[in-house]
One Martini backbone bead per residue (centre of mass of N, CA, C, O) as a GRO file, in nm:
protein
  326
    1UNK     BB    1  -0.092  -4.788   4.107
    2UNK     BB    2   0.040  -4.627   4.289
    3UNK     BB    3   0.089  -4.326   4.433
    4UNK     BB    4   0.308  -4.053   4.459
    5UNK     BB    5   0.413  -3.883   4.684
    6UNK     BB    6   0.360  -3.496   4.735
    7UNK     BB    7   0.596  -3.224   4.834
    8UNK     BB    8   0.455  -2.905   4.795
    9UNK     BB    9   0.678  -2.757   4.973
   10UNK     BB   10   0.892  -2.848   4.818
   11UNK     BB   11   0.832  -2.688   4.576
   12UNK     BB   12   0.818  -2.406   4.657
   13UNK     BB   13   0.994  -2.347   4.914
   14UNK     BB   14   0.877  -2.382   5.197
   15UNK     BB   15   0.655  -2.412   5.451
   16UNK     BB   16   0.402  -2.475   5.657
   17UNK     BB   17   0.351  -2.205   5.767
   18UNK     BB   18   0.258  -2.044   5.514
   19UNK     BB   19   0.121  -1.787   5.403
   20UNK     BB   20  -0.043  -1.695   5.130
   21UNK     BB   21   0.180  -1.487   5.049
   22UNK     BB   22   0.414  -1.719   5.048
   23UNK     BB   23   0.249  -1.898   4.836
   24UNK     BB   24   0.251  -1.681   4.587
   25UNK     BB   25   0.558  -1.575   4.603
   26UNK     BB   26   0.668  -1.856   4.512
   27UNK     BB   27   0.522  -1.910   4.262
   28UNK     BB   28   0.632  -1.660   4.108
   29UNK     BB   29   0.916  -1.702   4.112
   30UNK     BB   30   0.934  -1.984   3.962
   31UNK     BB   31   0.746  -1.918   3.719
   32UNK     BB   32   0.934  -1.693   3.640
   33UNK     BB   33   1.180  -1.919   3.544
   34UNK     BB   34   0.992  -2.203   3.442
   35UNK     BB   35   0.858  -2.093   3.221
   36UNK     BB   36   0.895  -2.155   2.917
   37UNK     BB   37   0.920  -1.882   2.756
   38UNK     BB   38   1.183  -1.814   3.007
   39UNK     BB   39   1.377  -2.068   2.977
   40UNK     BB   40   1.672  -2.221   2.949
   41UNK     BB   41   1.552  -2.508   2.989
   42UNK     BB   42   1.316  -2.651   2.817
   43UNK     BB   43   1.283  -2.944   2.862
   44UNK     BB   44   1.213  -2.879   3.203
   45UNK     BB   45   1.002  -2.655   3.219
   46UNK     BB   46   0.700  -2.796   3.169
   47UNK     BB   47   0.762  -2.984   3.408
   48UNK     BB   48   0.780  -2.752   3.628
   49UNK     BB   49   0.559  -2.581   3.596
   50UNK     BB   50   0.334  -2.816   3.619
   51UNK     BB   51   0.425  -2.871   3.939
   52UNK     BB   52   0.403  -2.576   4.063
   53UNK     BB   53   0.077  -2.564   3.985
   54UNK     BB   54  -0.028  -2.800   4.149
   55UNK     BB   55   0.084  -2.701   4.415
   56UNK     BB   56  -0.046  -2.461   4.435
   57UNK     BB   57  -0.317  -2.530   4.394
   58UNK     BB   58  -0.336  -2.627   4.700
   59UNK     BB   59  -0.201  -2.437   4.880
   60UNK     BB   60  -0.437  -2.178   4.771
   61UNK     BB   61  -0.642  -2.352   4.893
   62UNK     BB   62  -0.770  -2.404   5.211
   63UNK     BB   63  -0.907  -2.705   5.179
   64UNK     BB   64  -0.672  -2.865   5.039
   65UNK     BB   65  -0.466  -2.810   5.215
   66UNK     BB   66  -0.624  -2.920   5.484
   67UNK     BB   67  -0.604  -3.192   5.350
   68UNK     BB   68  -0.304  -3.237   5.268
   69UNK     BB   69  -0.217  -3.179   5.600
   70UNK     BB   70  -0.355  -3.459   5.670
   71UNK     BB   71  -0.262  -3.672   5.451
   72UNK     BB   72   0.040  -3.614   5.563
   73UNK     BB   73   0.003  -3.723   5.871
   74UNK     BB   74  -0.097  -4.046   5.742
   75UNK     BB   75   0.089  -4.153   5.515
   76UNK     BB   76   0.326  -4.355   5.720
   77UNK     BB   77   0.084  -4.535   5.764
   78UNK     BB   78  -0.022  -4.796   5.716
   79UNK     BB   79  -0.133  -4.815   5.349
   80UNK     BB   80  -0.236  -4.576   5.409
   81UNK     BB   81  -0.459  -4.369   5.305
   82UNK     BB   82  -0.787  -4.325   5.227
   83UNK     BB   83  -0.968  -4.230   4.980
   84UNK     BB   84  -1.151  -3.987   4.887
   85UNK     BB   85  -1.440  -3.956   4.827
   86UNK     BB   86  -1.526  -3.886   4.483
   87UNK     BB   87  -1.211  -3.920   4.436
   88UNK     BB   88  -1.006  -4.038   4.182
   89UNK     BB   89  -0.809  -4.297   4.031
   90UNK     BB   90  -1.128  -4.495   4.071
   91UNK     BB   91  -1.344  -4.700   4.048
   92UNK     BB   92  -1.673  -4.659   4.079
   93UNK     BB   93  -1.971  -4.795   4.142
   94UNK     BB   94  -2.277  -4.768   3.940
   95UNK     BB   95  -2.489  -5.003   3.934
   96UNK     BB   96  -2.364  -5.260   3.723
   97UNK     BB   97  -2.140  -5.218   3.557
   98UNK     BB   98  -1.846  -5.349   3.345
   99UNK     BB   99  -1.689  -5.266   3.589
  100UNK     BB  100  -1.541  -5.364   3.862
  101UNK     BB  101  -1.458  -5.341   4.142
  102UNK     BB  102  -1.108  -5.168   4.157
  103UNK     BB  103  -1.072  -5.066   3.869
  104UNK     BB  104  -0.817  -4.897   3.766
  105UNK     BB  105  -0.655  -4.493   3.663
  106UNK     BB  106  -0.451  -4.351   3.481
  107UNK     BB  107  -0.304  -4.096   3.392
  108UNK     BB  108  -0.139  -3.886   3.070
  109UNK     BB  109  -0.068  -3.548   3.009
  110UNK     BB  110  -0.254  -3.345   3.194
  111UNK     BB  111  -0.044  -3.242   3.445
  112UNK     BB  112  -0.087  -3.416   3.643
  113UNK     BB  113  -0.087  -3.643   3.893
  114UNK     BB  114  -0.202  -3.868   4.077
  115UNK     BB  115  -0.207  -3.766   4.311
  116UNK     BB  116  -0.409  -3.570   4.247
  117UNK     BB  117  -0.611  -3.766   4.138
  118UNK     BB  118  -0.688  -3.879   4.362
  119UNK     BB  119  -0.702  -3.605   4.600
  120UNK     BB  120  -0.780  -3.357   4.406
  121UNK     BB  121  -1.027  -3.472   4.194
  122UNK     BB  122  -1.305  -3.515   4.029
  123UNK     BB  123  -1.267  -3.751   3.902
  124UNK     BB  124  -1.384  -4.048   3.753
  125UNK     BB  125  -1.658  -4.162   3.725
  126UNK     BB  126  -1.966  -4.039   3.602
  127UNK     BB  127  -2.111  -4.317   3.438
  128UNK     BB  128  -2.375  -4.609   3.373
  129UNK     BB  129  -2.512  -4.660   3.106
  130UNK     BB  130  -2.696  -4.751   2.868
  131UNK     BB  131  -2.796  -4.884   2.566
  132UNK     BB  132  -2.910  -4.542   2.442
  133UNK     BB  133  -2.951  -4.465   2.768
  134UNK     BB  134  -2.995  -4.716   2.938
  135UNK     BB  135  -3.002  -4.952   3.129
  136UNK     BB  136  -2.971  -5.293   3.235
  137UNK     BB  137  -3.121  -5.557   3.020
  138UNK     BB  138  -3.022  -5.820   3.049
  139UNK     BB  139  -2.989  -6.168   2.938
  140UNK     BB  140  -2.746  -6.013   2.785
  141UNK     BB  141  -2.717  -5.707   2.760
  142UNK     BB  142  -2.647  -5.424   2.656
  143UNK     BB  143  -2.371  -5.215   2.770
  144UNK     BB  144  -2.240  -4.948   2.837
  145UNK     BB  145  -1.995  -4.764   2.949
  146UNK     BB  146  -1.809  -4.554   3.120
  147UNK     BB  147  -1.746  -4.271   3.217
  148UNK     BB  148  -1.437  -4.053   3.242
  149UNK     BB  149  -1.259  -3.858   3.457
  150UNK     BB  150  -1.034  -3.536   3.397
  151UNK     BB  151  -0.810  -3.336   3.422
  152UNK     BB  152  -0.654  -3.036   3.292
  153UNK     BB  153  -0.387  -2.862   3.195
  154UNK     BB  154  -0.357  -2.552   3.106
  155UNK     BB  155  -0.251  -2.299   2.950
  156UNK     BB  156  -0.260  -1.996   2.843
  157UNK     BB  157  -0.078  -2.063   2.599
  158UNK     BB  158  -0.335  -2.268   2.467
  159UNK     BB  159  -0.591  -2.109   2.503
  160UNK     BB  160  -0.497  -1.853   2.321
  161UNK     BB  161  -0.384  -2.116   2.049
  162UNK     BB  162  -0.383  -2.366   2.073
  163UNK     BB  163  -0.386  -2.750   2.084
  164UNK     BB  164  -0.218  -3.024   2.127
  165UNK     BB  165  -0.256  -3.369   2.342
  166UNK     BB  166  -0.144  -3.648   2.469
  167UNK     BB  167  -0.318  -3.907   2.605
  168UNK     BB  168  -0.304  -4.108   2.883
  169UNK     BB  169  -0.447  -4.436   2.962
  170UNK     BB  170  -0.466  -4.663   3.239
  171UNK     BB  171  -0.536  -5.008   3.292
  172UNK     BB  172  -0.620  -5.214   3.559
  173UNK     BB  173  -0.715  -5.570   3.642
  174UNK     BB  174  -0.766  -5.724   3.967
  175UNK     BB  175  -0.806  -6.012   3.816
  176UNK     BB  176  -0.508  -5.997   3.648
  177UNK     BB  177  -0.299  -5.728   3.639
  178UNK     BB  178  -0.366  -5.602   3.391
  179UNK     BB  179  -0.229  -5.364   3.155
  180UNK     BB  180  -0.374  -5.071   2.994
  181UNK     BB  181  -0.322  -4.874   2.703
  182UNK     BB  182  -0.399  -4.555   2.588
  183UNK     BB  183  -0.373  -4.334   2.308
  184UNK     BB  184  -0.503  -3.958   2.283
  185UNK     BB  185  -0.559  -3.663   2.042
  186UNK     BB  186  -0.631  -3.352   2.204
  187UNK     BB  187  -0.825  -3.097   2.156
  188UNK     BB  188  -0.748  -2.740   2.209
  189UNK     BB  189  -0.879  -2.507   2.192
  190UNK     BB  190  -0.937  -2.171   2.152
  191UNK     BB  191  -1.088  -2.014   2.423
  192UNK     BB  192  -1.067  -2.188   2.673
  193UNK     BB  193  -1.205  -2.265   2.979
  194UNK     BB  194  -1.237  -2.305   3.236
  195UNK     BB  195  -1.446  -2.581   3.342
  196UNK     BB  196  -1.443  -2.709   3.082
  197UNK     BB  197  -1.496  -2.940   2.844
  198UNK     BB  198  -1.353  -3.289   2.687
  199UNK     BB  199  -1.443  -3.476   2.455
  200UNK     BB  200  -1.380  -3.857   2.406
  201UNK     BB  201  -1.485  -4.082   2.239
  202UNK     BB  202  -1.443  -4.416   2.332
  203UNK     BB  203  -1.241  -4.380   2.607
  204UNK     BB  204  -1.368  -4.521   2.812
  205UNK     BB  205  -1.520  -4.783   2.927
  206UNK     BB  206  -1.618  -5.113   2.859
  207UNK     BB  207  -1.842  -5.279   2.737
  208UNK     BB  208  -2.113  -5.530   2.784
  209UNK     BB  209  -2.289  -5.683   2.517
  210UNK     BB  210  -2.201  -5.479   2.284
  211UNK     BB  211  -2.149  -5.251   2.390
  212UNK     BB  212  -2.082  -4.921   2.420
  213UNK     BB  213  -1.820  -4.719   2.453
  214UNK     BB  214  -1.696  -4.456   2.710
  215UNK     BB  215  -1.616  -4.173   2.785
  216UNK     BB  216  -1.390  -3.893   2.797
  217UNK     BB  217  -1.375  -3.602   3.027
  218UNK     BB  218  -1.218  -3.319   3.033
  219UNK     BB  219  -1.109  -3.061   3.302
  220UNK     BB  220  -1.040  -2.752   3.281
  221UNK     BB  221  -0.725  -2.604   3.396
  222UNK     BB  222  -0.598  -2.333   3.430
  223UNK     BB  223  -0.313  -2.211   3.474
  224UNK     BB  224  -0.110  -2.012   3.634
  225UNK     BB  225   0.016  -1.721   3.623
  226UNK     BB  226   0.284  -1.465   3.694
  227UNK     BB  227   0.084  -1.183   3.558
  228UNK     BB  228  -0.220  -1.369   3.508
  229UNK     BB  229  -0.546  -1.304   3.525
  230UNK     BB  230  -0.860  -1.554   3.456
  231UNK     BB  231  -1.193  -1.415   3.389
  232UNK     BB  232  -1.304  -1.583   3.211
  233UNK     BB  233  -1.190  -1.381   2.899
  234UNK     BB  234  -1.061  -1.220   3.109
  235UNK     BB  235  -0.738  -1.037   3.173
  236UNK     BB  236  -0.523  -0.986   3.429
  237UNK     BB  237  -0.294  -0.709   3.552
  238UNK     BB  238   0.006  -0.577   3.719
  239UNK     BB  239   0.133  -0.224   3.761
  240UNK     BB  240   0.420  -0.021   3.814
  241UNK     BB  241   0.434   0.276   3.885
  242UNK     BB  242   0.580   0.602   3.919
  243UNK     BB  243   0.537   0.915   3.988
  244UNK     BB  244   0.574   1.040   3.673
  245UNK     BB  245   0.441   0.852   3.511
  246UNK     BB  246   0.140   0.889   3.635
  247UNK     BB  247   0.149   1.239   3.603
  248UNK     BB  248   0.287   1.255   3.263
  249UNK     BB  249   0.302   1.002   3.138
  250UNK     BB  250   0.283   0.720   2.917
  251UNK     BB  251   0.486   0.446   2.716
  252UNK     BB  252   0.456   0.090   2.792
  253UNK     BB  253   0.549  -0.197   2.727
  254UNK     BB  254   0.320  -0.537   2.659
  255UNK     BB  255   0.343  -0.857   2.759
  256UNK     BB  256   0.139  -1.088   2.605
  257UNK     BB  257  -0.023  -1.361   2.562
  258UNK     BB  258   0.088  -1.528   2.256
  259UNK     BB  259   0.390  -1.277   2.196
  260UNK     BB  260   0.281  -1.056   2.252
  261UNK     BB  261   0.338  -0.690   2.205
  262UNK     BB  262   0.211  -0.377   2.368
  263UNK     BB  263   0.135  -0.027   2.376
  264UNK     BB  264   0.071   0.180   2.678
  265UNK     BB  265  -0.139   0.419   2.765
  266UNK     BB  266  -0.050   0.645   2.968
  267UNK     BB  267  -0.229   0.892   3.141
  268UNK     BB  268  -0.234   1.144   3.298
  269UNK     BB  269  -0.321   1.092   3.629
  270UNK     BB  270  -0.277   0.834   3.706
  271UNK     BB  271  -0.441   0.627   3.974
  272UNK     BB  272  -0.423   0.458   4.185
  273UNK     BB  273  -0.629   0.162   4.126
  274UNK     BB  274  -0.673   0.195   3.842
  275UNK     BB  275  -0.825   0.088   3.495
  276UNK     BB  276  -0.702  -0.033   3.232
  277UNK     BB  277  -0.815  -0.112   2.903
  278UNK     BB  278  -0.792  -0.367   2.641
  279UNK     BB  279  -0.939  -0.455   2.385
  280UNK     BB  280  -0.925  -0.770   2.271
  281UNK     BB  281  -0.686  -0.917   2.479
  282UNK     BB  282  -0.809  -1.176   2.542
  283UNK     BB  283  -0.966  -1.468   2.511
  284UNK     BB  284  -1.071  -1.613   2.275
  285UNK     BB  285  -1.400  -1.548   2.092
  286UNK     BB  286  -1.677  -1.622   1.879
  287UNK     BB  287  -1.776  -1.316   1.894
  288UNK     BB  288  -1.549  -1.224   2.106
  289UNK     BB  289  -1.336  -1.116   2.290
  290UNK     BB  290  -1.175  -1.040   2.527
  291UNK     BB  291  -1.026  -0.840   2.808
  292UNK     BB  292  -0.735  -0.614   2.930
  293UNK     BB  293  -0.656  -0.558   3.244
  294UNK     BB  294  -0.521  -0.255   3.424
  295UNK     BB  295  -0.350  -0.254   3.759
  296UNK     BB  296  -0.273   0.013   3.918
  297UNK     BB  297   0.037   0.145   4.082
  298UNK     BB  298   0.240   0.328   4.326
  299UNK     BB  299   0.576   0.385   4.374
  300UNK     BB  300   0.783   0.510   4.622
  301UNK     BB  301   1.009   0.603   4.705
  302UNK     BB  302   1.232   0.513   5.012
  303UNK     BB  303   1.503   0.692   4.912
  304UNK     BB  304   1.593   1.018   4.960
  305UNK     BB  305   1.865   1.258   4.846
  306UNK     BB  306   2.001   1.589   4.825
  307UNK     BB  307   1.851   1.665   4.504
  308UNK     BB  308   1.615   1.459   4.500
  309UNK     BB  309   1.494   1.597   4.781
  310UNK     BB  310   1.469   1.879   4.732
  311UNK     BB  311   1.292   1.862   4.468
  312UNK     BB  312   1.057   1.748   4.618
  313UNK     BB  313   1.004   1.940   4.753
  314UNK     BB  314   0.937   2.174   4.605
  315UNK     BB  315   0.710   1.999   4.467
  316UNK     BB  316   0.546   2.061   4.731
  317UNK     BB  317   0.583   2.402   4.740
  318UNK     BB  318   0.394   2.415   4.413
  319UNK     BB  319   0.197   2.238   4.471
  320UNK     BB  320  -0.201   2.205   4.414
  321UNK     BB  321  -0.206   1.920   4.496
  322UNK     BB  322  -0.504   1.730   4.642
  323UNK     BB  323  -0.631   1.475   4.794
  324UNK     BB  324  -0.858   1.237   4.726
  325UNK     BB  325  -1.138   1.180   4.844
  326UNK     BB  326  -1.388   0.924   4.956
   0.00000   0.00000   0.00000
């Protein structure tokens, strides 16, 4: 069950030599290509957006980078590179659990590849407990399982509205090379959040001399979003007024994850940098929503000419417009 090399550059469409501004602004223009709620293809959208999201996931974080790109240029030599020490789909002995030492395992439906939860996931074993809670009884005595770890992709609209997921966990035993499969349908509440884990009880190893199988753990991480980010339950985006909506105010729709569209008004005088908050439409919360925040920047036109040109002339030599100190 080895893993197939993922080529994260070519997800992306980048070179390897690519600055983080162009491995953001890549990742920004696929995904709102292929994000579902605008694909054309409904059918490869959620597979190729949750690949996109992979990709970045590794290339935006300058660690992960610089592992893949030690890994990539080990790959094709002979055995390929080894695994690195802590993470990854294969069982670590800890202590005398009761699966052997080499016994592997594949997630499916978590949204990532074999190849990250193996070099990119903090997942594997995570605990070898015995029955009750006690270490290893001996003389045949119950032993629980081993309990397991694996990330999890959740999209922003699933954390917002919550879902069902379907997880496949396969184990191999390399004493006898057979493989089997679990299925197990994880409820993913609304309002879950980054690193919060989903317990699923007796799915993870198999106990022995009658002890309880170990649980699986899934460790969520929000997939990014090519329009919003997430801090906490609250969430940010940034909005590009022009020079008149800025100065004269404006009313305009804003459409946030979830399917809503709320209406945005800009105030007078709003300035770049400003930061509009609209309350309660952040990520659900049991006992308040977050909020969401709009981050102004104001673009002023590149080409003027004619009476565009004359205009503006005016507009400097009636304003009393003074810009603000620092």
């Amino acid at each position: 069950m080895a893993a197939e090399f993922r080529d994260y550059y070519e997800t992306l469409g980048i070179s390897r030599d690519a600055t983080p501004a162009e491995v953001k602004q890549a990742f920004r223009k696929l995904a709102r290509v292929h994000h579902p709620d605008v694909a054309q293809d409904k059918s490869g959208a959620e597979e190729k957006f949750k690949e996109i999201n992979e990709a970045y996931e590794v290339l935006s974080d300058p660690e992960k980078r610089k592992k893949y790109d030690t890994l990539g240029a080990n790959w094709n030599q002979q055995g390929g590179p080894p695994p690195p020490g802590g993470g990854g789909a294969r069982w670590q002995s800890s202590g005398g659990g009761p699966m052997p030492e080499g016994f592997e395992f594949e997630f499916g439906g978590t949204g990532f590849s074999d190849f990250f939860e193996q070099y990119f996931s903090g997942g594997g074993t995570r605990r070898a407990a015995g029955f009750g809670g006690g270490g290893f009884h001996g003389g045949g005595g119950a032993m629980r399982g081993q309990d397991i770890e694996g990330d999890l992709m959740v999209t922003l609209e699933e954390a917002f509205a919550g879902s069902m997921r379907t997880i496949s966990l396969r184990r191999m035993d390399p004493r006898t090379g057979q493989v089997a499969t679990d299925e197990v349908q994880v409820r993913i509440p609304a309002g879950i959040g980054e690193g919060q884990q989903l317990r699923v009880p007796g799915h993870g190893g198999q106990g022995s001399g009658g002890g309880a199988a170990g649980d699986l753990y899934l460790r969520v991480r929000i997939a990014a979003h090519p329009d919003f980010r997430v801090k906490g339950h609250d969430l940010y985006c940034d909005l590009v007024l022009a020079p008149w909506e800025a100065v004269l105010g404006t009313t305009l729709p804003l459409k946030i994850p979830g399917g809503k569209t709320v209406q945005l008004k800009i105030p007078p005088g709003t300035g770049s940098e400003d930061q509009l908050r609209l309350k309660g439409y952040g990520l659900p919360k049991k006992n308040a929503p977050g909020d969401l925040y709009v981050e102004i920047s104001i673009e002023a036109p590149s080409d003027v000419g004619g009476e565009e040109k004359e205009l503006w002339e005016k507009l400097r030599d009636v304003s009393k417009f003074k810009p603000r100190e620092d």
